Protein backbone atom coordinates (compact mmCIF):
# COMPACT_ATOMS: atom_id res chain seq x y z
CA UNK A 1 -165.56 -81.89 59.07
CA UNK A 2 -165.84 -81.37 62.63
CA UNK A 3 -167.53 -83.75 64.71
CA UNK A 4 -167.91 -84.02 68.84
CA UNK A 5 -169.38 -87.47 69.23
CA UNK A 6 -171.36 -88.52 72.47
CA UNK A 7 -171.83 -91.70 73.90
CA UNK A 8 -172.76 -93.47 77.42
CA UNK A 9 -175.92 -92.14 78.15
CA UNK A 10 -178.77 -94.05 79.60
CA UNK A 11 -181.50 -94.22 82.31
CA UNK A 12 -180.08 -95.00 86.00
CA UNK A 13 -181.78 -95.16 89.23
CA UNK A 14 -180.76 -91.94 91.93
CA UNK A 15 -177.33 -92.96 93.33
CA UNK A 16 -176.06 -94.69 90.53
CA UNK A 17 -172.99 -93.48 88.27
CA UNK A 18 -172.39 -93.32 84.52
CA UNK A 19 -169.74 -92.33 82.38
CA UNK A 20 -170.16 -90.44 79.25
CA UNK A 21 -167.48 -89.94 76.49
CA UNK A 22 -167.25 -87.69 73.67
CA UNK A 23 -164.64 -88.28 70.84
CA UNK A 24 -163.62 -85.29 68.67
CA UNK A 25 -162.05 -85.27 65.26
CA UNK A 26 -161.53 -82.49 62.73
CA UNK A 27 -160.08 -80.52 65.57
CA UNK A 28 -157.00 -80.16 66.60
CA UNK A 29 -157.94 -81.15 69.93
CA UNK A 30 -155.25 -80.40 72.70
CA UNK A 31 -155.98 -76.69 71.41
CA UNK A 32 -159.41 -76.67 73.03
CA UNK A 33 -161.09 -76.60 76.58
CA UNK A 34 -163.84 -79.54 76.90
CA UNK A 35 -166.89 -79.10 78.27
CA UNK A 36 -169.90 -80.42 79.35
CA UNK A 37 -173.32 -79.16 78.91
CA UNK A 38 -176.46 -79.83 80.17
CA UNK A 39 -179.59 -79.25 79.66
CA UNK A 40 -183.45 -80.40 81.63
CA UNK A 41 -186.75 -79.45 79.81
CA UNK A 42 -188.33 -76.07 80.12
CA UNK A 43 -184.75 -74.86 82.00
CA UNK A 44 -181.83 -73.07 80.79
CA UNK A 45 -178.18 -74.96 79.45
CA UNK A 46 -176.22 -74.67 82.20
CA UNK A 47 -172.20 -75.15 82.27
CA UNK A 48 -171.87 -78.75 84.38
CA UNK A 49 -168.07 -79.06 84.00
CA UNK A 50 -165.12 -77.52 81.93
CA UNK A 51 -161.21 -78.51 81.48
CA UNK A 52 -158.85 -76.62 80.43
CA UNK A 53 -156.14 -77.31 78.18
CA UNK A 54 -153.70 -77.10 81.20
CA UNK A 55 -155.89 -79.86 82.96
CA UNK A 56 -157.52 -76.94 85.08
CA UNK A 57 -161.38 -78.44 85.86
CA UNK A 58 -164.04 -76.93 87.63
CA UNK A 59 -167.47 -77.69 88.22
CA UNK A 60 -171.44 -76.62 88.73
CA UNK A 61 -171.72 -76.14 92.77
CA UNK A 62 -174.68 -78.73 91.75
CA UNK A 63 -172.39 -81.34 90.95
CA UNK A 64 -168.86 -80.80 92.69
CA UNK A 65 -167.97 -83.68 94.44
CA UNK A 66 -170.10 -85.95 92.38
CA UNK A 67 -168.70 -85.39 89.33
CA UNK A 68 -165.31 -85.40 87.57
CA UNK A 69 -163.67 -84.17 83.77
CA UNK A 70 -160.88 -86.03 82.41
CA UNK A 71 -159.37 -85.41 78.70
CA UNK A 72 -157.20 -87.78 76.89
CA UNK A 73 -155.43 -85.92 74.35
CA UNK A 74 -154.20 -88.75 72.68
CA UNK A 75 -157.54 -90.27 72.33
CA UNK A 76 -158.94 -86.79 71.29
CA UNK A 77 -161.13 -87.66 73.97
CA UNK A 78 -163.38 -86.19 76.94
CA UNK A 79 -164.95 -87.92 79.88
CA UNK A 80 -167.55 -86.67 82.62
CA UNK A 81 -168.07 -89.49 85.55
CA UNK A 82 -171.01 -88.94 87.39
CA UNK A 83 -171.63 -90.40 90.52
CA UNK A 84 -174.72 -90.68 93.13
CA UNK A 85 -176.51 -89.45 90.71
CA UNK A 86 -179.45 -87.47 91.49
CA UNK A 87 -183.33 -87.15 89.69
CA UNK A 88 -182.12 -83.62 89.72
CA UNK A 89 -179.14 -84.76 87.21
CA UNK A 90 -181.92 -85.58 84.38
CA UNK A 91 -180.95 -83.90 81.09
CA UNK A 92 -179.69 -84.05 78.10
CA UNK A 93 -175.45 -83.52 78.04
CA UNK A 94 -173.82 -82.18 75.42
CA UNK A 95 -170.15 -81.78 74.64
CA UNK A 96 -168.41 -78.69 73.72
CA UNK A 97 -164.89 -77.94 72.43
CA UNK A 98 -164.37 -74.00 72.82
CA UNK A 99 -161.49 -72.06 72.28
CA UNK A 100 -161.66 -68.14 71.82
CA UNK A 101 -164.64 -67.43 69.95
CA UNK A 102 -165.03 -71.00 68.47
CA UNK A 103 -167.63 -73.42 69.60
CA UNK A 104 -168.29 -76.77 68.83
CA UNK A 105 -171.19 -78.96 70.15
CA UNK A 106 -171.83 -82.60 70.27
CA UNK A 107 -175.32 -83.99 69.03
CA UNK A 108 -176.50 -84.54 73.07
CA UNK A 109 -177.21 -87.80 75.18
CA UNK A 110 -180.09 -88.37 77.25
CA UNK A 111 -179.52 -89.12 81.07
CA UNK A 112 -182.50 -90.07 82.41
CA UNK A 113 -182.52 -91.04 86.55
CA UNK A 114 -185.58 -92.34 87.90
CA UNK A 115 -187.02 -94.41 90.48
């Protein structure tokens, strides 16, 4: 069975950080790129960062600079750090393992940032 399994999100006031981890099993999991998902109510999912299995990241132009991927193979693990975070930021993240036409998708974790 497959399972992407979120945790670390919460509500934060604009310019705090958070870290939010998602542990894989069922996968063999240095085989994958790691992403991470987002998505705000009545908007679209949009792509907030990506890692490749060579360790390659990039980021949303929204984001860069805020936030960073990490991946810890060993762990079968995949971080996103976000920093000054912004109201803007509000949404729920999901994690996805993708490689060629496979996709799998954590259950989501609210981030909420608020005054």
């Amino acid at each position: 069975q497959v399972q992407l399994v979120e945790s670390g999100g919460a509500s934060v006031q604009p310019g705090g950080s958070l870290r939010l981890s998602c542990v894989a099993s069922g996968i063999v999991f240095s085989n994958y790129a790691m992403n991470w998902y987002r998505q705000a109510p009545g908007k679209q999912r949009e792509l907030v960062a990506g890692i490749t299995q060579r360790g390659n990241t990039n980021f949303a132009d929204s984001v860069k600079g805020r936030f960073t991927i990490s991946r810890d193979n060993a762990a079968n693990a995949v971080y996103l750090q976000m920093s000054v975070l912004q109201r803007e930021d509000t949404a729920a993240y999901y994690c996805n393992a993708h490689l060629a036409n496979w996709n799998f998708w954590g259950q989501g974790t609210q981030v909420t940032v608020s005054s």
